[in-house]
CSV table of C-alpha atoms in Angstrom, one decimal:
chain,number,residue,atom,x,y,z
A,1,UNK,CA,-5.4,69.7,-24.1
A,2,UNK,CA,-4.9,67.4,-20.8
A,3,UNK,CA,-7.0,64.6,-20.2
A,4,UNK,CA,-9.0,63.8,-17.0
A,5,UNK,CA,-7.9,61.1,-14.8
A,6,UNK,CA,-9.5,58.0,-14.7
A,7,UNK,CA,-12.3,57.6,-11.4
A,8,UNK,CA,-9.1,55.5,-10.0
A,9,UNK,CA,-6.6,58.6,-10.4
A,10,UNK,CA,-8.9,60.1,-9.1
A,11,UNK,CA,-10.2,58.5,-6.0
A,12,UNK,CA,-6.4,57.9,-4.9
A,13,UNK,CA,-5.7,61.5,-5.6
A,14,UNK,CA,-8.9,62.4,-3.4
A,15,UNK,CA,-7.2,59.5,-0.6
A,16,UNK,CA,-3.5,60.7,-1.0
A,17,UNK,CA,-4.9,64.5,-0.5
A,18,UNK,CA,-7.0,63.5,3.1
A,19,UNK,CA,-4.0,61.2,4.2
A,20,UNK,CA,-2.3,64.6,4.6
A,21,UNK,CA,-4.5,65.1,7.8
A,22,UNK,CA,-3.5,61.6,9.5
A,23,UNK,CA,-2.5,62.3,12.9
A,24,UNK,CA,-0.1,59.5,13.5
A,25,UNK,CA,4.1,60.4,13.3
A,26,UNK,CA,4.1,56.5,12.0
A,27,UNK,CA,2.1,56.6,9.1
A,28,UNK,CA,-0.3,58.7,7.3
A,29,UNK,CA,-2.9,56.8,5.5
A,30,UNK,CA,-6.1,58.5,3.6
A,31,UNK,CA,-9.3,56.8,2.6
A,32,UNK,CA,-12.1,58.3,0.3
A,33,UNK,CA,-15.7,56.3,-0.7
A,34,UNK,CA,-16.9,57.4,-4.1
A,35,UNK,CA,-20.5,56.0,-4.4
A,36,UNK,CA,-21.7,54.2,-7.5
A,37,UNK,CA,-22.1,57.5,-9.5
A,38,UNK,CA,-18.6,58.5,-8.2
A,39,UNK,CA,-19.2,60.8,-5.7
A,40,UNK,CA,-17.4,61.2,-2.7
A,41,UNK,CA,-19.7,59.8,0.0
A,42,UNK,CA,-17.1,59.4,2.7
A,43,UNK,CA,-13.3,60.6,3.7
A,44,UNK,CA,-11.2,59.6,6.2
A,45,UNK,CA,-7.6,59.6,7.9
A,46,UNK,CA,-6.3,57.8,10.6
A,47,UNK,CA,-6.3,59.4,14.0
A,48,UNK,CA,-7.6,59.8,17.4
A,49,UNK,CA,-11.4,60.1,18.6
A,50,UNK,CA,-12.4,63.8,18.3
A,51,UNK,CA,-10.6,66.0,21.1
A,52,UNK,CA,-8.1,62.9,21.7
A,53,UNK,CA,-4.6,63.0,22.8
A,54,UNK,CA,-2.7,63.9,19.5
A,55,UNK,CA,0.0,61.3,18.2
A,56,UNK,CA,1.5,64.8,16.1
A,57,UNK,CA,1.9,66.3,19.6
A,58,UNK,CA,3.7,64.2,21.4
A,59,UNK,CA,0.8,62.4,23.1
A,60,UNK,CA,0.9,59.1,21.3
A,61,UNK,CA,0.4,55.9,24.1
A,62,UNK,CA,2.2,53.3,21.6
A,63,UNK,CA,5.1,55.8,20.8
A,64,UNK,CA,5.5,57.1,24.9
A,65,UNK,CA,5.5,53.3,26.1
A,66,UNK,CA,8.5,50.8,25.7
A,67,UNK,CA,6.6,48.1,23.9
A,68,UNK,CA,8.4,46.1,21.5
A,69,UNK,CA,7.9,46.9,17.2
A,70,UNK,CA,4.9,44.3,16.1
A,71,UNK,CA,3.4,44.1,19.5
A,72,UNK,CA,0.0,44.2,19.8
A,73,UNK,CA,-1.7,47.9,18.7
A,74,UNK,CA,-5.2,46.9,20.1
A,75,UNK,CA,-4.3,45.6,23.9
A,76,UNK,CA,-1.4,46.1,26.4
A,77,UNK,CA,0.3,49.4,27.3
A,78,UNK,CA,1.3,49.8,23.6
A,79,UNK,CA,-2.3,49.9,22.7
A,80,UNK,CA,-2.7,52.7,20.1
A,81,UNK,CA,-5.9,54.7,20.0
A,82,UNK,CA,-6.1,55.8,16.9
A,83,UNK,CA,-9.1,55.1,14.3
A,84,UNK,CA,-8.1,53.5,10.7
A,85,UNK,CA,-9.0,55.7,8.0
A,86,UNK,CA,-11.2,53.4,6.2
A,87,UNK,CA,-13.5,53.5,9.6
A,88,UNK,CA,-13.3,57.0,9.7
A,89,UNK,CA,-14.5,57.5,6.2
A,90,UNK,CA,-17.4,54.6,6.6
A,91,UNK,CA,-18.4,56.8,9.9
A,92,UNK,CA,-18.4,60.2,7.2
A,93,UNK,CA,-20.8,58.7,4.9
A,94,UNK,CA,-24.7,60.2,5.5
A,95,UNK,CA,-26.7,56.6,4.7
A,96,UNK,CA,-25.6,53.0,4.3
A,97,UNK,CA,-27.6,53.3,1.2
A,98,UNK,CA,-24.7,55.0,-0.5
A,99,UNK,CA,-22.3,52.5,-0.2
A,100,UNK,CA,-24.0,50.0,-2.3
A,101,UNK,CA,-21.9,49.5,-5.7
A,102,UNK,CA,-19.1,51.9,-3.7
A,103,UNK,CA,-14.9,51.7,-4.2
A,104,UNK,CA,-13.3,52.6,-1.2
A,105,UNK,CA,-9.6,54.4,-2.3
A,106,UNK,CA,-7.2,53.8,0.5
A,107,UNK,CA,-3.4,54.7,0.5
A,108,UNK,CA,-2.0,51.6,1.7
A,109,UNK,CA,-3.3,48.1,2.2
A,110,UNK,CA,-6.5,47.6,4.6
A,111,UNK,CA,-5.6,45.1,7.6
A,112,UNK,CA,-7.5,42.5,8.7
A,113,UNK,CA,-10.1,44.3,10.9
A,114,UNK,CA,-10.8,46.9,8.8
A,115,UNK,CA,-11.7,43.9,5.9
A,116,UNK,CA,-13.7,42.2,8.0
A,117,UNK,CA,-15.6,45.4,8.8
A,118,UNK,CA,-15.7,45.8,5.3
A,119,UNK,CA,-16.7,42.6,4.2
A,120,UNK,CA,-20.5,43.7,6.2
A,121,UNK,CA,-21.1,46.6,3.8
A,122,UNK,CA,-22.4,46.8,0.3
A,123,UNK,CA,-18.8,48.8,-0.8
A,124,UNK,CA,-18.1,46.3,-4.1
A,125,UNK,CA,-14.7,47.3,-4.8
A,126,UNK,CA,-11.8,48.3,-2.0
A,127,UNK,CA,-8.2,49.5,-4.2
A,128,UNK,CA,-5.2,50.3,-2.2
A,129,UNK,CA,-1.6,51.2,-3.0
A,130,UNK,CA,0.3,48.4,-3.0
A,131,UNK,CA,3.8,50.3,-1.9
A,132,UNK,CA,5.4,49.7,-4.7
A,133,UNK,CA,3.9,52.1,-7.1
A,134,UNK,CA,1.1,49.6,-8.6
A,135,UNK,CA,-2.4,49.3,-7.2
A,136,UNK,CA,-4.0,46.4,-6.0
A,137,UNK,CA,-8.1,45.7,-6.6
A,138,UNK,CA,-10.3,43.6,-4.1
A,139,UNK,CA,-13.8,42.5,-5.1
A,140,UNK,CA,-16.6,42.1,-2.3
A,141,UNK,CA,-16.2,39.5,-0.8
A,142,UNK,CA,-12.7,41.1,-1.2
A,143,UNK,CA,-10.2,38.6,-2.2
A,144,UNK,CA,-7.2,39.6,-4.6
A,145,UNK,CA,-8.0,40.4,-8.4
């Protein structure tokens, strides 16, 4: 007889599983909202607006332009268009109500805009995947456990 996973095994799995649909040929990164009973109240990947130019086809700004690596993704001719998967699963999720006592599961660690996005919701709990294997938890007001 198998055991379950854990509601962590299980909210990255959910993450990992959505990342798949990232539409970036730099990165691929998954985010899933379980609410305080655990269920899945938001999903999202990282990607351009609806109907967008498509990173996957060829149509990336930031990968078509001659900017240098760690230039700036928001402003310039580098400027990439695409929307972070944590914003795209707090945009998925029906009522703000839900995200009170919520973990957002995210494949890779949150950057600073996205935390400070963050840091104006009720979600208690963001975990990430540190890149090395392990996980990493933040609390609300998000600061390293």
């Amino acid at each position: 007889m198998s055991s379950r996973p854990s509601w962590t095994e299980y909210g990255m799995g959910v993450a990992r599983a959505v990342s798949a649909r990232g539409d970036c040929t730099r990165r691929q990164v998954g985010a899933v909202i379980l609410d305080a009973q655990h269920r899945v109240c938001g999903a999202g990947y990282n990607g351009a607006y609806p109907g967008g130019p498509s990173c996957l086809r060829g149509e990336c700004p930031r990968g078509l332009s001659d900017v240098e690596p760690g230039s700036s993704y928001d402003t310039g001719a580098g400027a990439c268009h695409a929307v972070h998967a944590e914003m795209n699963a707090l945009l998925d999720v029906d009522s703000r109500e839900r995200l009170v006592g919520a973990t957002l599961y995210v494949t890779t660690e949150p950057c600073d805009g996205c935390l400070k996005i963050l840091r104006s919701t009720r979600i208690r709990w963001i975990i990430y995947a540190d890149g090395d294997g392990g996980l990493v938890s933040l609390h609300q007001p998000f600061h390293k456990e």
